[in-house]
Short mmCIF file of C-alpha atoms in Angstrom, two decimals:
data_model
loop_
_atom_site.label_atom_id
_atom_site.label_comp_id
_atom_site.label_asym_id
_atom_site.label_seq_id
_atom_site.Cartn_x
_atom_site.Cartn_y
_atom_site.Cartn_z
CA UNK A 259 -10.60 40.55 -4.06
CA UNK A 260 -12.86 43.55 -4.29
CA UNK A 261 -13.31 44.93 -7.76
CA UNK A 262 -13.67 48.64 -7.06
CA UNK A 263 -12.10 49.66 -3.77
CA UNK A 264 -8.32 49.93 -3.73
CA UNK A 265 -6.51 47.65 -1.31
CA UNK A 266 -5.41 49.95 1.51
CA UNK A 267 -2.24 47.99 2.25
CA UNK A 268 -1.18 47.93 -1.36
CA UNK A 269 -1.73 51.68 -1.71
CA UNK A 270 0.25 52.49 1.42
CA UNK A 271 3.09 50.22 0.41
CA UNK A 272 3.70 51.67 -2.97
CA UNK A 273 3.73 55.25 -1.76
CA UNK A 274 1.55 58.28 -2.42
CA UNK A 275 2.31 58.45 -6.14
CA UNK A 276 0.38 55.29 -6.95
CA UNK A 277 -2.23 55.67 -4.24
CA UNK A 278 -4.89 56.93 -6.58
CA UNK A 279 -4.54 53.95 -8.94
CA UNK A 280 -6.73 51.03 -7.98
CA UNK A 281 -4.64 48.32 -6.37
CA UNK A 282 -7.45 45.80 -6.20
CA UNK A 283 -6.90 42.47 -7.85
CA UNK A 284 -9.25 43.05 -10.76
CA UNK A 285 -8.40 43.90 -14.36
CA UNK A 286 -10.75 44.23 -17.37
CA UNK A 287 -9.95 40.62 -18.28
CA UNK A 288 -10.95 39.23 -14.90
CA UNK A 289 -14.13 41.34 -14.94
CA UNK A 290 -15.11 39.75 -18.25
CA UNK A 291 -14.32 36.27 -16.90
CA UNK A 292 -16.35 37.05 -13.78
CA UNK A 293 -19.37 38.18 -15.79
CA UNK A 294 -19.17 35.13 -18.05
CA UNK A 295 -19.01 32.90 -14.96
CA UNK A 296 -22.10 34.54 -13.52
CA UNK A 297 -24.01 34.25 -16.78
CA UNK A 298 -23.20 30.56 -17.40
CA UNK A 299 -23.73 29.67 -13.75
CA UNK A 300 -27.17 31.29 -13.79
CA UNK A 301 -28.12 29.27 -16.86
CA UNK A 302 -26.86 26.05 -15.23
CA UNK A 303 -28.83 26.65 -12.04
CA UNK A 304 -32.03 27.46 -13.92
CA UNK A 305 -31.66 24.55 -16.30
CA UNK A 306 -30.55 22.03 -13.66
CA UNK A 307 -33.41 22.79 -11.30
CA UNK A 308 -36.28 23.80 -13.54
CA UNK A 309 -35.83 22.91 -17.19
CA UNK A 310 -34.25 19.45 -17.32
CA UNK A 311 -36.49 16.49 -16.55
CA UNK A 312 -35.88 14.14 -13.63
CA UNK A 313 -34.23 10.80 -14.42
CA UNK A 314 -36.44 7.75 -14.96
CA UNK A 315 -34.61 5.70 -12.32
CA UNK A 316 -32.99 8.26 -10.03
CA UNK A 317 -35.67 10.89 -10.05
CA UNK A 318 -34.71 14.36 -8.88
CA UNK A 319 -31.44 13.19 -7.27
CA UNK A 320 -29.89 13.18 -10.74
CA UNK A 321 -29.78 16.99 -10.49
CA UNK A 322 -26.88 16.68 -8.05
CA UNK A 323 -24.82 15.54 -11.03
CA UNK A 324 -24.86 19.03 -12.54
CA UNK A 325 -22.78 20.30 -9.62
CA UNK A 326 -20.89 17.10 -8.79
CA UNK A 327 -19.30 16.33 -12.15
CA UNK A 328 -18.09 19.91 -12.83
CA UNK A 329 -16.75 20.18 -9.25
CA UNK A 330 -14.76 16.95 -9.62
CA UNK A 331 -13.48 18.07 -13.02
CA UNK A 332 -12.32 21.43 -11.66
CA UNK A 333 -10.68 19.72 -8.67
CA UNK A 334 -8.56 17.50 -10.92
CA UNK A 335 -7.85 20.42 -13.27
CA UNK A 336 -6.68 22.43 -10.26
CA UNK A 337 -4.28 19.73 -9.07
CA UNK A 338 -2.83 19.29 -12.56
CA UNK A 339 -2.38 23.08 -12.67
CA UNK A 340 -0.65 23.01 -9.28
CA UNK A 341 1.68 20.22 -10.39
CA UNK A 342 2.61 21.97 -13.65
CA UNK A 343 3.12 25.36 -12.00
CA UNK A 344 5.25 23.73 -9.28
CA UNK A 345 7.31 21.92 -11.91
CA UNK A 346 7.98 25.17 -13.76
CA UNK A 347 8.82 26.89 -10.48
CA UNK A 348 11.40 24.18 -9.66
CA UNK A 349 12.93 24.29 -13.15
CA UNK A 350 13.27 28.08 -12.87
CA UNK A 351 14.84 27.58 -9.44
CA UNK A 352 12.17 29.79 -7.83
CA UNK A 353 13.78 32.95 -9.24
CA UNK A 354 10.38 34.59 -9.34
CA UNK A 355 7.50 33.49 -7.18
CA UNK A 356 4.74 33.89 -9.80
CA UNK A 357 4.39 30.19 -10.59
CA UNK A 358 4.56 29.33 -6.90
CA UNK A 359 1.62 31.64 -6.23
CA UNK A 360 -0.36 30.13 -9.10
CA UNK A 361 0.36 26.65 -7.68
CA UNK A 362 -0.83 27.68 -4.23
CA UNK A 363 -3.91 29.52 -5.48
CA UNK A 364 -4.88 26.61 -7.68
CA UNK A 365 -4.45 24.08 -4.85
CA UNK A 366 -6.65 26.16 -2.57
CA UNK A 367 -9.43 26.31 -5.12
CA UNK A 368 -8.89 22.63 -5.90
CA UNK A 369 -9.35 21.59 -2.27
CA UNK A 370 -12.55 23.63 -2.14
CA UNK A 371 -13.97 21.97 -5.23
CA UNK A 372 -12.81 18.51 -4.25
CA UNK A 373 -14.57 19.01 -0.92
CA UNK A 374 -17.69 19.98 -2.87
CA UNK A 375 -17.34 16.94 -5.12
CA UNK A 376 -16.98 14.62 -2.11
CA UNK A 377 -19.96 16.13 -0.30
CA UNK A 378 -22.26 16.19 -3.33
CA UNK A 379 -21.09 12.69 -4.24
CA UNK A 380 -21.87 11.25 -0.85
CA UNK A 381 -25.27 12.94 -0.76
CA UNK A 382 -26.03 11.43 -4.12
CA UNK A 383 -24.69 8.09 -2.90
CA UNK A 384 -27.04 8.17 0.08
CA UNK A 385 -30.02 8.76 -2.19
CA UNK A 386 -29.03 6.27 -4.88
CA UNK A 387 -26.93 3.56 -3.21
CA UNK A 388 -28.37 4.01 0.27
CA UNK A 389 -24.97 4.77 1.79
CA UNK A 390 -22.86 7.89 2.15
CA UNK A 391 -19.55 6.21 1.42
CA UNK A 392 -18.34 3.28 -0.59
CA UNK A 393 -14.72 2.05 -0.52
CA UNK A 394 -14.48 1.97 -4.24
CA UNK A 395 -11.06 2.72 -5.79
CA UNK A 396 -12.03 6.01 -7.36
CA UNK A 397 -13.62 7.37 -4.18
CA UNK A 398 -10.74 6.18 -2.00
CA UNK A 399 -8.10 7.68 -4.28
CA UNK A 400 -10.02 10.96 -4.37
CA UNK A 401 -10.18 11.03 -0.58
CA UNK A 402 -6.42 10.48 -0.27
CA UNK A 403 -5.81 13.14 -2.91
CA UNK A 404 -7.99 15.53 -0.90
CA UNK A 405 -6.06 14.86 2.34
CA UNK A 406 -2.74 15.18 0.51
CA UNK A 407 -3.62 18.66 -0.71
CA UNK A 408 -5.00 19.70 2.66
CA UNK A 409 -1.49 18.89 3.92
CA UNK A 410 0.02 20.85 1.04
CA UNK A 411 -2.04 23.89 2.05
CA UNK A 412 -0.95 23.45 5.67
CA UNK A 413 2.69 23.67 4.57
CA UNK A 414 1.95 26.80 2.55
CA UNK A 415 0.43 28.49 5.57
CA UNK A 416 3.57 28.05 7.63
CA UNK A 417 5.39 31.14 8.72
CA UNK A 418 8.52 30.92 6.58
CA UNK A 419 10.14 33.11 3.95
CA UNK A 420 8.33 33.06 0.58
CA UNK A 421 11.38 31.36 -1.00
CA UNK A 422 11.43 28.55 1.54
CA UNK A 423 7.67 28.16 1.22
CA UNK A 424 8.02 27.96 -2.56
CA UNK A 425 10.72 25.28 -2.41
CA UNK A 426 9.09 23.01 0.11
CA UNK A 427 5.62 23.23 -1.36
CA UNK A 428 6.84 22.69 -4.94
CA UNK A 429 8.56 19.45 -3.89
CA UNK A 430 5.37 18.39 -2.10
CA UNK A 431 3.19 19.07 -5.14
CA UNK A 432 5.53 17.05 -7.36
CA UNK A 433 5.63 14.18 -4.84
CA UNK A 434 1.82 14.12 -4.92
CA UNK A 435 2.07 13.34 -8.63
CA UNK A 436 4.12 10.24 -7.72
CA UNK A 437 1.85 9.32 -4.85
CA UNK A 438 -1.53 9.35 -6.53
CA UNK A 439 -0.93 6.60 -9.14
CA UNK A 440 0.58 4.39 -6.41
CA UNK A 441 -2.39 4.99 -4.12
CA UNK A 442 -4.82 4.34 -6.93
CA UNK A 443 -3.06 1.17 -8.06
CA UNK A 444 -2.83 -0.25 -4.55
CA UNK A 445 -6.45 0.55 -3.76
CA UNK A 446 -7.60 -1.10 -6.99
CA UNK A 447 -5.66 -4.25 -6.02
CA UNK A 448 -6.97 -4.06 -2.48
CA UNK A 449 -10.60 -3.83 -3.52
CA UNK A 450 -10.32 -6.50 -6.20
CA UNK A 451 -9.16 -8.94 -3.52
CA UNK A 452 -12.21 -8.74 -1.36
CA UNK A 453 -15.03 -7.94 -3.61
CA UNK A 454 -18.15 -8.03 -1.51
CA UNK A 455 -21.75 -7.94 -2.58
CA UNK A 456 -22.53 -4.32 -1.99
CA UNK A 457 -25.33 -1.89 -2.32
CA UNK A 458 -23.32 -0.29 -5.06
CA UNK A 459 -24.96 -1.15 -8.30
CA UNK A 460 -22.78 -0.11 -11.22
CA UNK A 461 -25.87 -0.15 -13.46
CA UNK A 462 -26.96 3.09 -11.90
CA UNK A 463 -26.15 4.63 -15.27
CA UNK A 464 -28.17 7.61 -16.20
CA UNK A 465 -29.52 7.99 -19.68
CA UNK A 466 -28.77 11.54 -20.60
CA UNK A 467 -30.84 13.33 -23.20
CA UNK A 468 -29.56 16.28 -25.22
CA UNK A 469 -30.63 19.00 -22.82
CA UNK A 470 -29.19 17.16 -19.80
CA UNK A 471 -25.86 16.74 -21.58
CA UNK A 472 -25.87 20.40 -22.57
CA UNK A 473 -26.60 21.46 -18.98
CA UNK A 474 -23.80 19.23 -17.70
CA UNK A 475 -21.44 20.66 -20.29
CA UNK A 476 -22.48 24.22 -19.34
CA UNK A 477 -21.77 23.31 -15.72
CA UNK A 478 -18.24 22.25 -16.63
CA UNK A 479 -17.70 25.51 -18.53
CA UNK A 480 -19.18 27.63 -15.71
CA UNK A 481 -17.11 25.93 -13.01
CA UNK A 482 -13.93 26.15 -15.10
CA UNK A 483 -14.48 29.89 -15.66
CA UNK A 484 -15.11 30.29 -11.93
CA UNK A 485 -11.88 28.40 -11.24
CA UNK A 486 -9.86 30.66 -13.55
CA UNK A 487 -11.41 33.76 -11.99
CA UNK A 488 -10.71 32.60 -8.44
CA UNK A 489 -7.12 31.55 -9.18
CA UNK A 490 -6.22 34.83 -10.86
CA UNK A 491 -7.60 36.86 -7.97
CA UNK A 492 -6.13 34.60 -5.33
CA UNK A 493 -2.61 34.67 -6.73
CA UNK A 494 -2.72 38.46 -7.11
CA UNK A 495 -3.88 38.76 -3.54
CA UNK A 496 -0.99 36.52 -2.48
CA UNK A 497 1.40 38.78 -4.39
CA UNK A 498 0.11 41.75 -2.38
CA UNK A 499 0.44 39.81 0.87
CA UNK A 500 4.04 38.86 0.01
CA UNK A 501 4.72 42.49 -0.89
CA UNK A 502 3.31 43.58 2.42
CA UNK A 503 5.59 41.12 4.16
CA UNK A 504 8.73 42.45 2.49
CA UNK A 505 8.08 46.10 1.62
CA UNK A 506 5.70 46.60 4.52
CA UNK A 507 8.31 46.40 7.22
CA UNK A 508 10.68 48.81 5.48
CA UNK A 509 7.96 51.40 4.92
CA UNK A 510 6.73 51.05 8.51
CA UNK A 511 10.26 51.71 9.79
CA UNK A 512 10.57 54.69 7.44
CA UNK A 513 7.24 56.07 8.67
CA UNK A 514 8.33 55.75 12.29
CA UNK A 515 11.62 57.47 11.48
CA UNK A 516 9.80 60.45 9.97
CA UNK A 517 7.55 60.67 13.01
CA UNK A 518 10.61 60.82 15.25
CA UNK A 519 12.09 63.65 13.20
CA UNK A 520 8.83 65.62 13.32
CA UNK A 521 8.58 65.27 17.07
CA UNK B 157 29.66 5.41 -0.19
CA UNK B 158 32.00 6.15 2.71
CA UNK B 159 30.13 9.39 3.34
CA UNK B 160 26.84 7.54 3.41
CA UNK B 161 28.09 5.17 6.08
CA UNK B 162 29.67 8.03 8.04
CA UNK B 163 26.36 9.91 8.19
CA UNK B 164 24.47 6.74 9.12
CA UNK B 165 27.03 5.87 11.77
CA UNK B 166 26.85 9.37 13.23
CA UNK B 167 23.04 9.19 13.49
CA UNK B 168 23.13 5.76 15.06
CA UNK B 169 25.80 6.76 17.57
CA UNK B 170 23.76 9.81 18.59
CA UNK B 171 20.73 7.55 18.87
CA UNK B 172 22.58 4.92 20.88
CA UNK B 173 23.89 7.48 23.36
CA UNK B 174 20.43 8.98 23.90
CA UNK B 175 18.66 5.54 23.65
CA UNK B 176 15.43 7.23 22.65
CA UNK B 177 14.36 4.28 20.54
CA UNK B 178 14.71 1.98 23.51
CA UNK B 179 13.13 4.10 26.20
CA UNK B 180 10.42 5.92 24.26
CA UNK B 181 9.65 4.65 20.77
CA UNK B 182 9.55 0.90 21.46
CA UNK B 183 7.44 1.23 24.62
CA UNK B 184 5.09 3.55 22.72
CA UNK B 185 4.74 1.07 19.84
CA UNK B 186 4.00 -1.80 22.21
CA UNK B 187 1.54 0.38 24.07
CA UNK B 188 -0.31 0.97 20.80
CA UNK B 189 -0.56 -2.82 20.34
CA UNK B 190 -1.98 -3.18 23.83
CA UNK B 191 -4.44 -0.34 23.28
CA UNK B 192 -5.67 -1.92 20.03
CA UNK B 193 -6.34 -5.11 22.00
CA UNK B 194 -8.29 -3.18 24.60
CA UNK B 195 -10.26 -1.27 21.99
CA UNK B 196 -11.18 -4.30 19.86
CA UNK B 197 -11.85 -6.58 22.82
CA UNK B 198 -12.07 -9.86 20.89
CA UNK B 199 -9.33 -12.42 20.42
CA UNK B 200 -10.71 -13.69 17.13
CA UNK B 201 -10.90 -10.16 15.77
CA UNK B 202 -7.37 -9.40 16.99
CA UNK B 203 -5.86 -12.43 15.30
CA UNK B 204 -7.63 -11.50 12.09
CA UNK B 205 -6.53 -7.84 12.30
CA UNK B 206 -3.02 -8.48 13.70
CA UNK B 207 -1.10 -7.72 10.47
CA UNK B 208 -2.80 -4.39 9.90
CA UNK B 209 -2.42 -3.36 13.53
CA UNK B 210 1.31 -4.18 13.53
CA UNK B 211 1.89 -1.94 10.52
CA UNK B 212 -0.32 0.83 11.83
CA UNK B 213 1.64 0.83 15.10
CA UNK B 214 4.88 0.75 13.07
CA UNK B 215 3.75 3.81 11.09
CA UNK B 216 2.92 5.80 14.21
CA UNK B 217 6.20 4.93 15.88
CA UNK B 218 8.21 5.47 12.68
CA UNK B 219 7.09 9.09 12.60
CA UNK B 220 8.72 9.58 16.00
CA UNK B 221 11.98 8.07 14.74
CA UNK B 222 11.97 10.31 11.66
CA UNK B 223 11.11 13.39 13.67
CA UNK B 224 14.06 12.62 15.89
CA UNK B 225 16.49 12.08 13.01
CA UNK B 226 16.00 15.71 11.89
CA UNK B 227 15.67 17.23 15.35
CA UNK B 228 19.22 16.19 16.17
CA UNK B 229 20.33 18.30 13.17
CA UNK B 230 18.35 21.40 14.07
CA UNK B 231 20.44 22.51 17.02
CA UNK B 232 23.37 24.80 16.17
CA UNK B 233 22.60 24.58 12.46
CA UNK B 234 24.10 21.09 12.34
CA UNK B 235 22.42 20.21 9.05
CA UNK B 236 23.97 23.23 7.33
CA UNK B 237 27.36 22.21 8.70
CA UNK B 238 26.86 18.70 7.39
CA UNK B 239 25.94 20.01 3.96
CA UNK B 240 28.92 22.36 3.81
CA UNK B 241 31.34 19.54 4.60
CA UNK B 242 31.79 18.62 0.91
CA UNK B 243 29.19 15.88 1.24
CA UNK B 244 26.83 15.53 -1.69
CA UNK B 245 23.27 16.18 -0.37
CA UNK B 246 21.93 12.90 -1.75
CA UNK B 247 24.57 11.02 0.28
CA UNK B 248 23.34 12.74 3.42
CA UNK B 249 19.87 11.51 2.45
CA UNK B 250 21.08 7.94 1.95
CA UNK B 251 22.99 8.06 5.23
CA UNK B 252 19.96 9.24 7.16
CA UNK B 253 17.81 6.71 5.35
CA UNK B 254 20.17 3.91 6.35
CA UNK B 255 20.09 4.94 10.01
CA UNK B 256 16.28 5.13 9.96
CA UNK B 257 16.06 1.72 8.25
CA UNK B 258 18.23 0.22 10.99
CA UNK B 259 16.05 1.63 13.75
CA UNK B 260 12.78 0.70 12.06
CA UNK B 261 13.94 -2.90 11.53
CA UNK B 262 14.40 -3.21 15.29
CA UNK B 263 11.02 -1.60 15.82
CA UNK B 264 9.12 -3.88 13.43
CA UNK B 265 10.82 -7.03 14.73
CA UNK B 266 9.72 -6.08 18.24
CA UNK B 267 6.20 -5.37 17.00
CA UNK B 268 5.94 -8.72 15.20
CA UNK B 269 7.16 -10.37 18.40
CA UNK B 270 4.50 -8.43 20.25
CA UNK B 271 1.84 -9.70 17.86
CA UNK B 272 2.99 -13.29 18.40
CA UNK B 273 2.81 -12.89 22.17
CA UNK B 274 -0.21 -10.63 22.54
CA UNK B 275 -2.40 -11.51 19.55
CA UNK B 276 -1.54 -15.20 19.31
CA UNK B 277 -0.45 -15.21 15.65
CA UNK B 278 1.67 -18.11 14.38
CA UNK B 279 4.27 -18.11 11.61
CA UNK B 280 5.40 -21.31 9.86
CA UNK B 281 8.60 -21.76 7.83
CA UNK B 282 7.12 -20.76 4.44
CA UNK B 283 5.43 -17.81 6.07
CA UNK B 284 8.68 -16.74 7.70
CA UNK B 285 10.47 -16.21 4.37
CA UNK B 286 7.59 -14.06 3.15
CA UNK B 287 7.48 -12.22 6.45
CA UNK B 288 11.19 -11.33 6.36
CA UNK B 289 10.95 -10.14 2.74
CA UNK B 290 7.88 -8.06 3.57
CA UNK B 291 9.46 -6.49 6.63
CA UNK B 292 12.66 -5.55 4.79
CA UNK B 293 10.95 -4.04 1.70
CA UNK B 294 8.23 -2.31 3.72
CA UNK B 295 10.74 -0.85 6.18
CA UNK B 296 12.81 0.58 3.32
CA UNK B 297 9.66 2.16 1.86
CA UNK B 298 8.53 3.48 5.24
CA UNK B 299 11.98 4.89 5.97
CA UNK B 300 12.32 6.53 2.55
CA UNK B 301 8.96 8.30 2.81
CA UNK B 302 9.76 9.26 6.40
CA UNK B 303 13.24 10.60 5.61
CA UNK B 304 11.92 12.48 2.58
CA UNK B 305 8.91 14.10 4.26
CA UNK B 306 10.98 14.71 7.38
CA UNK B 307 13.21 16.85 5.17
CA UNK B 308 10.17 18.65 3.75
CA UNK B 309 9.10 19.81 7.22
CA UNK B 310 12.59 20.08 8.76
CA UNK B 311 13.18 23.38 10.54
CA UNK B 312 9.61 24.55 9.99
CA UNK B 313 7.50 25.61 12.93
CA UNK B 314 4.77 23.14 13.80
CA UNK B 315 6.53 20.25 12.06
CA UNK B 316 5.42 17.76 14.71
CA UNK B 317 1.83 17.91 13.57
CA UNK B 318 2.64 18.44 9.89
CA UNK B 319 4.65 15.26 9.38
CA UNK B 320 1.78 12.83 10.10
CA UNK B 321 -0.62 14.84 7.93
CA UNK B 322 1.80 14.80 4.99
CA UNK B 323 3.30 11.33 5.32
CA UNK B 324 0.27 9.22 6.26
CA UNK B 325 -1.66 9.59 2.96
CA UNK B 326 1.53 8.80 1.03
CA UNK B 327 2.04 5.70 3.16
CA UNK B 328 -1.42 4.33 2.34
CA UNK B 329 -0.19 1.98 -0.43
CA UNK B 330 2.53 0.72 1.91
CA UNK B 331 0.05 0.12 4.70
CA UNK B 332 -2.22 -1.81 2.34
CA UNK B 333 0.59 -3.86 0.80
CA UNK B 334 2.48 -4.62 3.99
CA UNK B 335 -0.68 -5.54 5.88
CA UNK B 336 -1.90 -7.94 3.19
CA UNK B 337 1.52 -9.60 2.75
CA UNK B 338 1.97 -9.95 6.52
CA UNK B 339 -1.56 -11.32 6.80
CA UNK B 340 -0.56 -14.04 4.32
CA UNK B 341 2.65 -14.72 6.26
CA UNK B 342 0.68 -15.02 9.50
CA UNK B 343 -1.20 -17.91 7.90
CA UNK B 344 -4.51 -16.13 7.54
CA UNK B 345 -7.25 -18.04 5.73
CA UNK B 346 -8.24 -15.04 3.66
CA UNK B 347 -5.00 -14.48 1.73
CA UNK B 348 -2.76 -17.25 0.37
CA UNK B 349 1.04 -17.08 0.23
CA UNK B 350 1.23 -16.45 -3.53
CA UNK B 351 -0.95 -13.33 -3.19
CA UNK B 352 1.22 -12.27 -0.27
CA UNK B 353 4.29 -12.43 -2.50
CA UNK B 354 2.48 -10.36 -5.13
CA UNK B 355 2.04 -7.62 -2.55
CA UNK B 356 5.79 -7.54 -1.81
CA UNK B 357 6.28 -6.55 -5.46
CA UNK B 358 4.18 -3.45 -4.81
CA UNK B 359 6.22 -2.76 -1.68
CA UNK B 360 9.45 -3.00 -3.67
CA UNK B 361 8.18 -0.58 -6.32
CA UNK B 362 7.09 1.79 -3.57
CA UNK B 363 10.51 1.65 -1.88
CA UNK B 364 12.38 2.27 -5.14
CA UNK B 365 10.12 5.18 -6.17
CA UNK B 366 10.40 7.06 -2.89
CA UNK B 367 14.09 6.38 -2.35
CA UNK B 368 14.77 7.81 -5.82
CA UNK B 369 12.44 10.77 -5.18
CA UNK B 370 14.17 11.48 -1.87
CA UNK B 371 17.64 11.36 -3.37
CA UNK B 372 16.54 13.65 -6.20
CA UNK B 373 14.82 16.30 -4.08
CA UNK B 374 17.00 16.34 -0.97
CA UNK B 375 19.33 19.01 -2.38
CA UNK B 376 16.41 21.35 -3.15
CA UNK B 377 14.87 20.79 0.26
CA UNK B 378 18.01 21.46 2.27
CA UNK B 379 19.73 24.23 0.30
CA UNK B 380 19.90 27.48 2.23
CA UNK B 381 17.40 30.14 1.18
CA UNK B 382 18.87 32.85 -0.98
#
């Protein structure tokens, strides 16, 4: 993931000829995306904490929203990306593993951001509703989605050939697309059957002024840029790891063979 | 169709000779019912929660059945042999599904019996029709998810702990639907029979969706890696 130092494994794998070229995962495009992410993120942090005014009802806790909403947005974006990349990978019969790596990278980042969204959401819930968790359909569906993708990542980490990994995980990602509407629908039915008087007050609506909306929007842009940056780097890193797994063994054997001859 | 029955028959014969369902899975499922009773420690609470506990115990035990239905194929590359014997992969899926459905029906009937004996639930005639419908549709759904996700983790290292992690979130709608419908069938005061029947519709949709998904993806999941 480093921008300047070459990856030692990558250099060794591809032989001495390419050793001098940087084999990091950065390109000019990702550097630009990285800088843009940093710039927008800095603006969001400054604006969210110091420039925007606290909410009339919620006070300072409204500031959590500037991280929570973009994190949830990126999480859903990531899972849609995973599903689409997995679909393409299946249609192409996993001939190349590029789409599989994008699917995996995107799911990893998605789980991270969904974790962030759940944590920030429950902190906000504690401050506003007085409780960390509420079994409301959207929260429950999100929690199941989170667990589903944690399982997806567990399958990807299994020690199997990249092709097998690609096949199994692509099927899983596509099944998740079937699962989520069913989970959501059943949870909506479930909750509508025993509606209890709860601390959850749906009138907790925030009145957003122009600057607050702009900060929220900047947050979405900043997080999306960060997502793109992370996914590009992560999938390139995975490509190098896969390369190490296949080419690495051959070159190690070759190196040992030369040693034997020299001795 | 003949192939489907042949695969199912093979699985059931293997199962009958080993009698794993009888000596391990059923005792485990009943043990879970007993442990719930110990943990909750209130007869009123148990009667109220009986439906959900039955299905939770069924889910836990079902994972053992599914695990087993692929483990018998792992030795000597039996699954590859099966797939090379001119059998369409989706028929292997349906055959395995049928065998799992058969075993899970036995399991759930025993669990409902256990709830009647241990938790003191009562079922009247109208409730019985609903109960049978619920058990059949929910078992098909449970078996289809199990057979499908069993294939996803088949022959992977660490599959024993992966299967619950992958299958349980998917089974959430089934757990909700089957528990509510069974609650209605058990004559609970919180859910009436009509609502119970509405839940069986969800169970039927669930069963159809995952049976179709399993049939469609079984070939991809089991084809040998290039």
